[in-house]
XYZ file of C-alpha atoms in Angstrom:
659
model
C 5.913 10.319 -14.029
C 8.781 8.149 -12.749
C 8.071 4.658 -10.993
C 8.537 4.228 -7.314
C 9.136 0.538 -7.172
C 11.899 -0.401 -9.439
C 17.049 -9.030 -4.891
C 19.430 -10.929 -3.646
C 19.863 -13.078 -6.779
C 21.610 -11.034 -9.472
C 23.024 -12.864 -12.450
C 26.133 -11.783 -14.256
C 24.301 -11.739 -17.573
C 21.918 -8.980 -16.608
C 24.294 -6.210 -17.621
C 23.962 -7.130 -21.273
C 20.196 -7.238 -21.028
C 19.954 -3.625 -19.925
C 21.410 -2.555 -23.228
C 18.134 -3.595 -24.840
C 16.704 -0.333 -23.543
C 18.259 1.354 -26.578
C 16.322 -1.002 -28.841
C 13.199 1.000 -28.032
C 14.408 4.048 -29.993
C 13.071 2.904 -33.396
C 9.969 1.545 -31.657
C 9.216 4.990 -30.186
C 9.496 6.619 -33.605
C 7.236 3.946 -35.081
C 4.783 4.544 -32.252
C 4.454 8.217 -33.108
C 3.886 7.455 -36.776
C 1.103 5.006 -35.994
C -0.946 7.165 -33.628
C -3.197 8.508 -36.363
C -3.693 5.193 -38.133
C -4.160 2.495 -35.549
C -7.478 1.295 -34.174
C -6.056 -1.608 -32.163
C -6.389 -1.902 -28.429
C -2.961 -3.418 -27.850
C 0.503 -2.343 -28.731
C 1.521 -3.566 -32.200
C 3.391 -6.808 -31.768
C 1.288 -8.221 -28.934
C -0.397 -10.986 -30.898
C -2.486 -13.885 -29.559
C -0.798 -17.245 -29.085
C -2.722 -20.333 -30.182
C -2.170 -23.500 -28.155
C -2.999 -27.068 -29.111
C -3.974 -29.780 -26.698
C -1.108 -30.549 -24.249
C 1.052 -27.705 -25.531
C 3.230 -26.276 -22.733
C 2.007 -23.005 -21.200
C 4.982 -21.376 -19.565
C 4.525 -19.876 -16.112
C 6.967 -17.042 -15.439
C 7.649 -15.029 -12.311
C 7.798 -11.228 -12.399
C 8.700 -10.025 -8.910
C 7.645 -9.765 -5.277
C 5.963 -6.530 -4.186
C 4.629 -4.989 -1.013
C 2.789 -1.715 -0.507
C 4.292 -1.574 2.997
C 7.923 -1.440 1.898
C 7.667 -0.184 -1.728
C 10.714 -2.372 -2.446
C 10.274 -5.021 -5.158
C 12.432 -8.150 -5.082
C 13.300 -10.820 -7.586
C 11.357 -14.066 -7.402
C 14.435 -16.130 -6.592
C 15.508 -13.780 -3.821
C 13.470 -16.236 -1.724
C 14.257 -19.991 -1.647
C 11.607 -21.035 -4.160
C 12.102 -24.113 -6.307
C 14.308 -23.370 -9.284
C 14.396 -24.947 -12.757
C 17.527 -26.625 -14.032
C 18.437 -23.461 -15.951
C 17.360 -19.978 -14.878
C 16.621 -17.718 -17.853
C 15.778 -14.046 -17.490
C 13.651 -12.363 -20.118
C 15.265 -9.424 -21.911
C 13.535 -6.414 -20.371
C 12.785 -3.031 -21.866
C 13.673 0.207 -20.113
C 10.261 0.561 -18.479
C 10.388 -2.940 -16.987
C 13.838 -2.297 -15.544
C 12.716 0.956 -13.932
C 9.603 -0.759 -12.521
C 11.714 -3.447 -10.898
C 10.389 -6.289 -13.072
C 12.759 -9.240 -13.433
C 10.829 -11.790 -15.477
C 12.268 -15.294 -15.075
C 11.215 -18.872 -15.835
C 9.825 -21.194 -13.146
C 9.719 -24.999 -12.743
C 5.893 -25.168 -12.989
C 4.921 -27.644 -15.743
C 1.548 -26.627 -17.181
C 0.068 -28.206 -20.306
C -2.870 -26.779 -22.238
C -6.197 -28.294 -21.125
C -4.405 -30.923 -19.055
C -5.357 -31.310 -15.399
C -2.934 -31.901 -12.555
C -4.306 -32.861 -9.176
C -1.123 -32.367 -7.188
C 2.507 -32.100 -8.231
C 5.599 -31.676 -6.063
C 8.253 -29.151 -7.018
C 12.014 -29.626 -6.492
C 11.536 -32.962 -4.756
C 14.478 -35.338 -4.810
C 13.710 -38.944 -3.886
C 10.550 -37.900 -2.113
C 12.465 -35.653 0.273
C 11.025 -32.316 1.424
C 12.772 -28.993 0.984
C 14.791 -27.830 3.964
C 14.983 -24.109 4.620
C 18.022 -22.982 6.562
C 17.649 -20.678 9.548
C 18.680 -17.691 7.434
C 16.244 -18.624 4.642
C 13.454 -19.188 7.164
C 14.097 -15.815 8.728
C 14.019 -14.113 5.312
C 10.758 -15.842 4.296
C 9.167 -14.948 7.639
C 10.267 -11.341 7.235
C 8.765 -11.100 3.755
C 5.465 -12.608 4.975
C 5.173 -10.139 7.844
C 5.843 -7.318 5.355
C 2.769 -8.414 3.312
C 4.616 -9.379 0.160
C 2.743 -10.563 -2.921
C 4.090 -12.930 -5.573
C 3.427 -11.970 -9.200
C 3.366 -14.679 -11.878
C 2.321 -14.530 -15.522
C 1.016 -17.129 -17.981
C 0.866 -16.134 -21.643
C 1.505 -12.528 -20.498
C -1.550 -12.609 -18.215
C -0.873 -11.729 -14.563
C -2.049 -14.114 -11.899
C -4.936 -12.905 -9.746
C -6.538 -14.085 -6.530
C -10.328 -14.177 -6.526
C -12.015 -12.421 -3.617
C -15.721 -13.084 -3.084
C -17.449 -10.437 -0.997
C -21.091 -10.520 0.081
C -22.936 -7.313 -0.720
C -26.182 -8.009 1.221
C -25.008 -8.720 4.729
C -28.321 -8.211 6.541
C -30.410 -10.502 4.357
C -30.704 -14.271 4.470
C -27.809 -16.383 3.312
C -29.759 -17.566 0.278
C -30.311 -14.006 -0.896
C -26.752 -12.865 -0.449
C -25.092 -11.730 -3.660
C -21.422 -12.353 -4.201
C -19.360 -9.408 -5.326
C -16.340 -10.892 -7.083
C -13.149 -8.869 -7.065
C -9.594 -9.774 -7.979
C -6.337 -9.100 -6.190
C -3.137 -8.821 -8.204
C -0.777 -11.672 -7.462
C -1.140 -13.866 -4.397
C -0.054 -13.405 -0.817
C 3.229 -15.051 0.087
C 1.757 -16.142 3.412
C -0.135 -14.927 6.447
C 0.246 -14.472 10.177
C -2.075 -15.701 12.904
C -1.609 -15.398 16.672
C 2.051 -14.377 16.281
C 2.737 -17.407 14.093
C 3.866 -17.154 10.477
C 2.521 -19.436 7.744
C 3.696 -19.861 4.147
C 1.476 -20.526 1.139
C 3.325 -23.561 -0.180
C 0.553 -25.014 -2.397
C -0.769 -23.146 -5.435
C -3.988 -24.216 -7.159
C -3.804 -22.710 -10.638
C -7.121 -22.142 -12.415
C -6.630 -21.262 -16.066
C -9.455 -20.329 -18.409
C -9.212 -20.983 -22.124
C -11.272 -19.935 -25.117
C -11.755 -22.539 -27.834
C -11.239 -21.006 -31.266
C -13.641 -21.848 -34.112
C -11.909 -24.098 -36.614
C -12.758 -26.113 -39.727
C -14.010 -29.653 -39.175
C -10.806 -31.276 -40.379
C -8.537 -29.011 -38.322
C -7.359 -29.491 -34.781
C -8.863 -27.221 -32.156
C -6.727 -24.398 -30.842
C -7.027 -22.684 -27.482
C -6.162 -19.276 -26.096
C -5.518 -18.425 -22.464
C -7.996 -15.761 -21.302
C -7.662 -15.775 -17.483
C -5.124 -16.865 -14.890
C -6.253 -17.332 -11.284
C -4.630 -18.920 -8.264
C -5.849 -20.191 -4.914
C -2.901 -20.163 -2.499
C -2.968 -22.668 0.347
C -0.777 -23.435 3.319
C -0.508 -27.182 3.992
C 1.946 -28.574 6.487
C 4.457 -31.279 5.611
C 2.730 -34.082 7.526
C -0.574 -33.618 5.650
C 0.973 -33.831 2.182
C 1.604 -37.358 0.942
C 4.165 -37.469 -1.842
C 5.430 -40.421 -3.884
C 8.609 -40.976 -5.869
C 6.956 -39.836 -9.122
C 6.616 -36.281 -7.720
C 2.869 -36.727 -7.335
C 1.124 -35.892 -4.102
C -2.212 -36.255 -2.397
C -3.917 -33.255 -0.832
C -5.705 -33.655 2.509
C -9.469 -33.831 2.325
C -11.692 -31.115 3.725
C -10.385 -28.791 6.404
C -8.537 -31.382 8.415
C -5.074 -30.111 7.497
C -3.035 -27.555 9.377
C -1.091 -24.701 7.715
C 2.643 -24.823 7.097
C 4.304 -22.793 9.814
C 7.628 -21.044 9.263
C 9.682 -20.717 12.414
C 12.359 -18.042 11.808
C 14.538 -19.386 14.638
C 15.203 -22.851 13.206
C 15.282 -24.965 10.051
C 11.928 -25.726 8.416
C 10.980 -28.652 6.182
C 8.139 -28.398 3.688
C 6.883 -29.310 0.239
C 6.275 -26.822 -2.565
C 3.328 -28.211 -4.529
C 0.849 -27.061 -7.153
C -2.219 -28.245 -9.016
C -3.673 -27.180 -12.374
C -7.317 -26.899 -13.334
C -8.627 -25.773 -16.734
C -12.027 -24.275 -17.487
C -13.565 -23.226 -20.781
C -14.639 -19.599 -21.044
C -16.714 -17.489 -23.409
C -14.312 -14.588 -22.979
C -12.504 -13.829 -26.215
C -8.804 -13.079 -26.378
C -9.332 -9.380 -27.155
C -11.366 -8.975 -23.954
C -9.246 -11.069 -21.625
C -7.817 -8.051 -19.782
C -11.287 -6.762 -18.872
C -11.321 -8.906 -15.740
C -8.149 -7.307 -14.439
C -9.100 -3.773 -15.428
C -12.586 -3.658 -13.894
C -11.428 -3.713 -10.304
C -12.768 -0.243 -9.514
C -16.080 1.463 -10.164
C -16.102 3.481 -13.375
C -18.885 5.710 -12.028
C -16.451 7.466 -9.720
C -14.494 8.566 -12.804
C -17.629 10.015 -14.346
C -18.237 11.816 -11.079
C -14.706 13.171 -11.312
C -15.288 14.423 -14.868
C -18.599 16.078 -13.946
C -17.000 17.655 -10.899
C -14.145 18.980 -13.022
C -16.491 20.377 -15.669
C -18.457 22.207 -12.957
C -15.211 23.720 -11.683
C -14.247 24.869 -15.181
C -17.676 26.384 -15.801
C -17.391 28.203 -12.481
C -14.009 29.570 -13.497
C -15.307 30.491 -16.928
C -18.126 32.450 -15.307
C -15.680 34.423 -13.176
C -13.411 35.048 -16.139
C -16.290 36.118 -18.358
C -17.439 38.589 -15.715
C -13.938 40.054 -15.541
C -13.321 40.165 -19.271
C -16.753 41.220 -20.484
C -17.588 43.723 -17.739
C -14.521 44.955 -15.907
C -11.865 44.721 -18.583
C -13.951 46.221 -21.378
C -14.973 49.012 -19.041
C -11.330 49.622 -18.187
C -10.294 49.758 -21.822
C -13.187 52.043 -22.723
C -12.310 54.446 -19.902
C -8.615 54.424 -20.708
C -9.313 55.181 -24.374
C -11.573 58.204 -23.726
C -9.684 61.245 -24.988
C -11.942 63.772 -23.249
C -11.490 62.273 -19.830
C -7.734 62.081 -19.573
C -7.416 63.859 -16.254
C -9.862 61.529 -14.508
C -8.050 58.581 -15.952
C -4.707 59.776 -14.652
C -6.128 60.039 -11.157
C -7.431 56.489 -11.199
C -5.439 53.458 -10.272
C -5.359 50.398 -12.437
C -3.382 48.172 -14.709
C -2.828 50.837 -17.392
C -0.629 52.838 -15.061
C 2.068 50.144 -15.095
C 2.201 49.879 -18.888
C 5.747 51.207 -18.911
C 6.988 48.461 -16.576
C 4.799 45.440 -17.212
C 7.205 44.007 -19.785
C 10.340 44.869 -17.835
C 12.571 41.725 -17.796
C 12.514 39.959 -14.432
C 15.433 38.841 -12.287
C 17.227 35.664 -13.395
C 15.705 35.510 -16.888
C 17.902 32.549 -17.841
C 16.600 30.366 -14.994
C 13.000 31.399 -15.672
C 13.243 30.596 -19.377
C 15.019 27.306 -18.592
C 12.281 26.194 -16.192
C 9.593 27.183 -18.691
C 11.434 25.272 -21.415
C 11.441 22.151 -19.237
C 7.744 22.761 -18.570
C 7.041 22.819 -22.324
C 9.071 19.616 -22.655
C 6.973 17.960 -19.932
C 3.721 19.250 -21.397
C 4.425 17.839 -24.873
C 5.561 14.509 -23.434
C 2.538 14.082 -21.147
C 0.060 15.136 -23.828
C 1.400 12.641 -26.379
C 1.726 9.780 -23.862
C -1.826 10.200 -22.560
C -3.234 10.530 -26.087
C -1.415 7.428 -27.358
C -2.404 5.499 -24.226
C -6.000 6.607 -24.741
C -5.915 4.885 -28.139
C -5.069 1.656 -26.318
C -1.518 1.357 -27.592
C 0.074 1.457 -24.131
C -2.184 -0.947 -22.295
C -0.903 -3.013 -19.339
C -0.564 -5.994 -21.688
C 2.673 -4.448 -22.930
C 4.790 -4.273 -19.801
C 6.935 -1.209 -19.352
C 5.807 0.375 -22.633
C 4.264 3.406 -20.927
C 7.395 4.338 -19.001
C 9.705 3.550 -21.915
C 7.677 5.755 -24.249
C 7.563 8.561 -21.677
C 11.369 8.511 -21.245
C 12.099 8.628 -24.955
C 9.433 11.224 -25.673
C 10.860 13.501 -22.983
C 14.242 13.241 -24.708
C 12.799 14.028 -28.140
C 10.600 16.870 -26.886
C 13.795 18.682 -25.889
C 13.762 20.414 -29.266
C 10.430 22.085 -28.451
C 11.526 22.934 -24.914
C 14.750 24.457 -26.198
C 12.953 26.451 -28.908
C 10.440 28.007 -26.480
C 13.138 28.706 -23.882
C 15.444 30.304 -26.456
C 12.785 32.602 -27.849
C 11.607 33.681 -24.396
C 15.192 34.246 -23.254
C 15.796 36.601 -26.178
C 12.513 38.383 -25.446
C 13.775 38.957 -21.897
C 16.921 40.661 -23.298
C 19.182 37.686 -22.691
C 22.293 37.288 -24.842
C 24.233 34.226 -23.549
C 22.278 31.651 -25.528
C 24.796 28.809 -25.168
C 24.750 29.033 -21.385
C 20.951 29.315 -21.485
C 20.661 26.187 -23.626
C 22.911 24.232 -21.256
C 20.870 25.438 -18.291
C 17.634 24.343 -20.000
C 19.028 20.912 -20.818
C 20.479 20.210 -17.378
C 18.586 22.130 -14.655
C 15.397 20.064 -14.291
C 16.808 16.727 -15.573
C 19.819 17.209 -13.277
C 17.597 17.619 -10.209
C 15.597 14.525 -11.213
C 18.728 12.452 -11.830
C 20.333 13.595 -8.591
C 17.330 12.693 -6.415
C 16.850 9.363 -8.200
C 20.541 8.504 -7.817
C 20.460 9.158 -4.048
C 17.286 7.094 -3.660
C 18.780 4.386 -5.852
C 21.722 4.065 -3.462
C 19.323 3.259 -0.626
C 17.499 0.724 -2.826
C 20.840 -0.869 -3.735
C 21.557 -1.226 -0.043
C 18.358 -3.237 0.337
C 19.305 -5.542 -2.588
C 15.978 -4.748 -4.218
C 15.222 -5.373 -7.886
C 13.901 -1.801 -7.933
C 17.503 -0.557 -7.956
C 18.404 0.655 -11.436
C 21.435 -1.376 -12.599
C 24.627 0.469 -13.474
C 24.447 -0.317 -17.238
C 20.908 1.098 -17.379
C 22.053 4.212 -15.558
C 24.850 4.663 -18.080
C 22.320 4.164 -20.904
C 20.072 6.862 -19.398
C 23.019 9.245 -19.120
C 23.904 8.553 -22.756
C 20.304 9.284 -23.737
C 20.385 12.511 -21.747
C 23.665 13.842 -23.141
C 23.454 12.118 -26.527
C 19.814 12.796 -27.470
C 18.197 15.359 -25.189
C 21.110 17.798 -24.827
C 21.816 18.177 -28.593
C 18.088 18.524 -29.328
C 17.720 21.235 -26.671
C 20.714 23.078 -28.144
C 19.218 22.747 -31.635
C 15.838 24.074 -30.553
C 17.422 26.834 -28.436
C 19.546 27.990 -31.366
C 16.568 28.407 -33.691
C 14.395 29.862 -30.927
C 17.058 32.439 -30.031
C 17.480 33.405 -33.683
C 13.749 33.833 -34.182
C 12.159 37.248 -33.735
C 11.355 37.788 -30.031
C 7.780 38.102 -28.848
C 6.349 41.475 -29.872
C 5.405 43.402 -26.743
C 2.730 46.044 -27.484
C 4.207 48.799 -25.237
C 7.675 50.150 -24.568
C 9.428 49.755 -21.242
C 10.427 52.867 -19.288
C 14.046 53.330 -18.316
C 13.259 54.110 -14.662
C 11.204 51.501 -12.776
C 7.932 52.691 -11.294
C 7.487 52.590 -7.529
C 5.221 49.767 -6.390
C 2.585 50.744 -3.803
C 2.191 48.778 -0.609
C 0.226 45.600 -1.299
C -2.755 44.235 0.595
C -2.375 41.025 2.600
C -4.259 38.940 0.065
C -1.688 39.862 -2.589
C 0.955 37.918 -0.667
C 2.634 35.284 -2.812
C 1.786 32.347 -0.551
C -1.842 33.456 -0.265
C -1.924 33.631 -4.048
C -0.603 30.071 -4.279
C -3.342 28.865 -1.928
C -6.044 30.730 -3.862
C -4.843 29.764 -7.339
C -4.160 26.107 -6.581
C -7.410 24.979 -5.009
C -9.623 25.051 -8.111
C -7.285 23.204 -10.548
C -6.609 20.650 -7.812
C -10.336 20.245 -7.207
C -10.756 19.480 -10.894
C -8.405 16.482 -10.766
C -8.012 15.218 -7.185
C -10.334 12.200 -7.692
C -8.244 11.005 -10.617
C -5.169 11.624 -8.483
C -6.395 8.967 -6.042
C -6.407 6.300 -8.770
C -2.972 7.379 -9.978
C -1.557 7.114 -6.454
C -3.179 3.685 -6.042
C -1.564 2.511 -9.267
C 1.870 3.789 -8.228
C 1.990 2.891 -4.545
C -0.368 -0.088 -4.246
C 0.590 -2.050 -7.383
C -2.734 -1.499 -9.124
C -3.360 -1.230 -12.860
C -4.194 2.227 -14.208
C -5.936 2.003 -17.536
C -8.659 4.702 -17.863
C -6.539 6.989 -20.003
C -9.630 8.360 -21.755
C -10.758 9.836 -18.446
C -7.216 11.005 -17.752
C -7.057 12.784 -21.112
C -10.288 14.668 -20.340
C -9.006 15.562 -16.871
C -5.733 16.780 -18.392
C -7.587 19.068 -20.822
C -9.718 20.387 -17.953
C -6.549 20.959 -15.906
C -4.999 22.970 -18.753
C -8.125 25.116 -19.104
C -8.540 25.702 -15.368
C -4.841 26.571 -14.860
C -5.000 29.032 -17.758
C -8.150 30.689 -16.459
C -7.046 31.047 -12.849
C -3.663 32.362 -13.994
C -5.341 35.095 -16.035
C -7.516 36.072 -13.072
C -4.520 36.245 -10.709
C -2.331 38.316 -13.045
C -5.231 40.709 -13.659
C -5.664 41.296 -9.919
C -1.916 41.801 -9.536
C -1.701 44.398 -12.315
C -4.751 46.204 -10.952
C -2.820 46.513 -7.672
C -0.068 48.232 -9.732
C 2.432 45.426 -9.100
C 4.166 44.802 -12.424
C 6.529 42.075 -11.153
C 4.324 39.341 -12.534
C 6.799 37.071 -14.344
C 8.103 34.944 -11.477
C 5.030 35.458 -9.316
C 2.689 34.178 -12.003
C 4.899 31.158 -12.656
C 4.927 30.272 -8.954
C 1.262 31.008 -8.323
C 0.042 29.132 -11.418
C 1.723 25.996 -10.083
C -0.074 26.382 -6.763
C -2.025 23.169 -7.268
C 1.300 21.326 -6.793
C 1.191 22.462 -3.152
C -2.158 20.711 -2.755
C -0.763 17.612 -4.452
C 1.959 17.594 -1.782
C -0.641 17.957 0.989
C -2.691 15.156 -0.546
C 0.407 12.944 -0.796
C 1.042 13.410 2.933
C -2.612 12.622 3.656
C -2.399 9.510 1.465
C 0.768 8.375 3.237
C -0.787 8.740 6.694
C -4.238 7.314 5.959
C -3.861 4.841 3.076
C -0.404 3.314 3.377
C 1.027 1.211 6.166
C 4.648 2.329 5.837
C 6.615 2.547 9.075
C 10.255 1.959 8.104
C 12.722 4.717 7.217
C 13.815 3.704 3.709
C 10.266 3.082 2.326
C 9.225 6.438 3.795
C 12.265 8.084 2.225
C 11.414 6.534 -1.150
C 7.807 7.680 -0.903
C 8.621 11.287 -0.108
C 11.589 11.367 -2.491
C 9.543 10.255 -5.481
C 6.625 12.402 -4.300
C 8.940 15.421 -4.312
C 9.801 14.660 -7.948
C 6.114 14.351 -8.817
C 5.309 17.658 -7.101
C 8.241 19.411 -8.817
C 7.191 18.092 -12.230
C 3.561 19.016 -11.619
C 4.583 22.504 -10.539
C 6.660 22.959 -13.695
C 3.787 21.699 -15.845
C 0.994 23.813 -14.339
C 3.267 26.829 -13.855
C 4.229 26.770 -17.532
C 0.612 26.447 -18.653
C -0.438 29.364 -16.453
C 2.548 31.521 -17.417
C 1.947 31.351 -21.158
C -1.797 31.904 -20.704
C -1.099 34.994 -18.590
C 1.574 36.229 -21.007
C -0.840 36.089 -23.936
C -3.502 37.811 -21.811
C -1.170 40.650 -20.774
C -0.024 41.252 -24.346
C -3.635 41.253 -25.494
C -4.971 43.792 -22.997
C -2.086 46.240 -23.410
C -2.456 46.053 -27.160
C -6.108 47.106 -26.766
C -5.487 50.423 -24.988
C -4.094 53.646 -26.363
C -0.745 54.495 -24.835
C 0.546 58.055 -25.156
C-alpha cells in the first residue's frame, strides 16, 4: 500500500540523496535470498551500537506530523535551534515517500552523563527572538496538533502517559496503566492562548553489557523518553556558560506564543539516564505494545468462524447440489427430463465464450497477480521480522521493488489468459498490462503530490525521486511485463472442457437478486467481515502515525481473505450459471472484489468518526489515497475470486457428459 504522509527548508543537496533509492536494488534481491535462512528479528545490517562512558549519543530529528492535516514537515521548517552545520541523512526510497527528512540537531547528549539544564542557541545569554511570521507559523502548527519526532540510536522518542485503571477505588489502590505516545506535542492551547513546549527533559535508558573484569563497561540505549514542558522566559535563569536553572515546583507559568507580535524565549533541555534490565534485542517491545494483542486474536477467531461458515455453505452446494446435478445430467435414460430442466449445463456452449474487452480484463487480472505476489512476499518477509520498524522505510522500499519484479508473473498470467480469450495483439496487451494500473496510480499520486508541493510539506515526493520511480517503471517493470507476456502468450492456452457455440444463447430475464450491485453487496460482506478488525489497525498506522508490527496476524488474515474470496466467488458464479447467465467473466471479477466497496464505506466511517480533518487539502489527500487503496484491494480480491471461479467452472463442465 502507498503512504499517505510523505517543509519550508529544502537544501540544494537533497537531489543527490534521492538517487540512493536505486541503491536498494541489490538489497531487495539479497532480501529475497535470505527469507528462508534468517532467524533474526531485525533487518540484516541493523546492529547494536556499544557506547562507553561519556560517548556522544546523537539526537536526530525525523519530521513533524499531525493526524489532523496528514502533512508532514521538516524539523527545521519551524525556527528551532540549529547546529553549526545541518546534515541530512541519506534516505532510502521508503523514507522519502513517508516524508522522513532525518537531520542532526544541536542537542549534546553524552552516555550516562546527566545534564540538569542546558540552553540551546543562546548567544551571550540572550533569548531567541521569534519574528511575527515565525510566531504565527509556530502557533499555527500548535493549533494543528503537530508532534515532533526525534530519534536517539535509531530509537524514536516517546511520551509516557500514565492512566489510572481503577477510577472508583481509593487513590492508594489505583493502578497506573502506562502507555506511550509517539513523539511529543509541539505545544498546547488553553483558553484561546497558545503555549510552546520549549523545554525537553530527555530520559534515556541504558543496558549495561557484561564484560570481563579488566575491560571497560559498554552501554546500549534501550529506551528514549521525553517530558515536554512549557516554561516562560522570566522563570528560566540562564548564565553565560549556557547553563540554566529550572523553576522549582509548579510556580512557573508556560511560555505563551502570541502570533500577532514578536516572542522571546529560551529553548532548553535536560538529560537523565537510568539503567534498565531491557536487553537490546527487546528494546522495541515498549513501542510495539501500545495496543492490546487480544483484539487481534479476536479478529483471527472471528475470521476463522467466517471461513468455516463459508466452507459449510460451499460443502452443501458441492456435495449435495452439484453432485446431484452432475448425476442427473449424466443419466442416459432420462435425457428428455434433463432437457426440460433449467440449470448450468444448458449454457455449456456459451460459458467459455470470450467476454467483451478481453485485453482490458486480462490486463487488470495481470496487475492483480502482480499485486498478489508482492503482498504475499512482503507480509511473509515482514512476519519473519526482517522489515520491523527499526529499519525505517524498508517495508515501502521492498514493496515498490517487489511490485516491479513481480511484473514478470503478472505479464505471464495476463498473456496466457489473453490468448485463451482469443486475443492476438500481444504487444498491445503487454503494454496495457504494464501501464493501465500503474498509470492510474502514478496519475493520482502526481495530482496529490502537486497539492502537497503547494503546502511545502516534506511529504511531497522530490522531482529526482519521481524521475527514479519512472525509470524503475519503464526500465524494470515494463520490460519484465513484456518478457512474461511473451512467454505466457506463447504457452498453450487454458484447456476449456467444452466447445463454444457459434450463435450465442438467449439469456432469460434475471431475478432482482442477480443484479450486479446486489451481488457485490452479497459477495463483499463476508470477506470484509473476516478482516475488518485488522483493517482498523492498518488505518491507525497509516493515518495516525502509529507503528504496525503484527505481521504474523496479518499473514493469517491474508490467508483467510484468500480462502473466503475464493469460496464466495465460487458460490456466486454457481448461482449465476444456474440462472442460465453465462456472462460471468466480468461479473465475477467485479463481484469478487465486492469487499473493496465495504473498505470504502469503512474509510468514510473512519474519516468521520476517528479523524479530526476539516481542511480541504488533507481531506483530498485522505480520499485520494483511500481511492488508491480501494482500487488495489478490488484488483487483489477480484483476481483471487476470478481464478478460483475459473478453475471451478472448468472443473464442473469437465465432469458432465456433453453431447
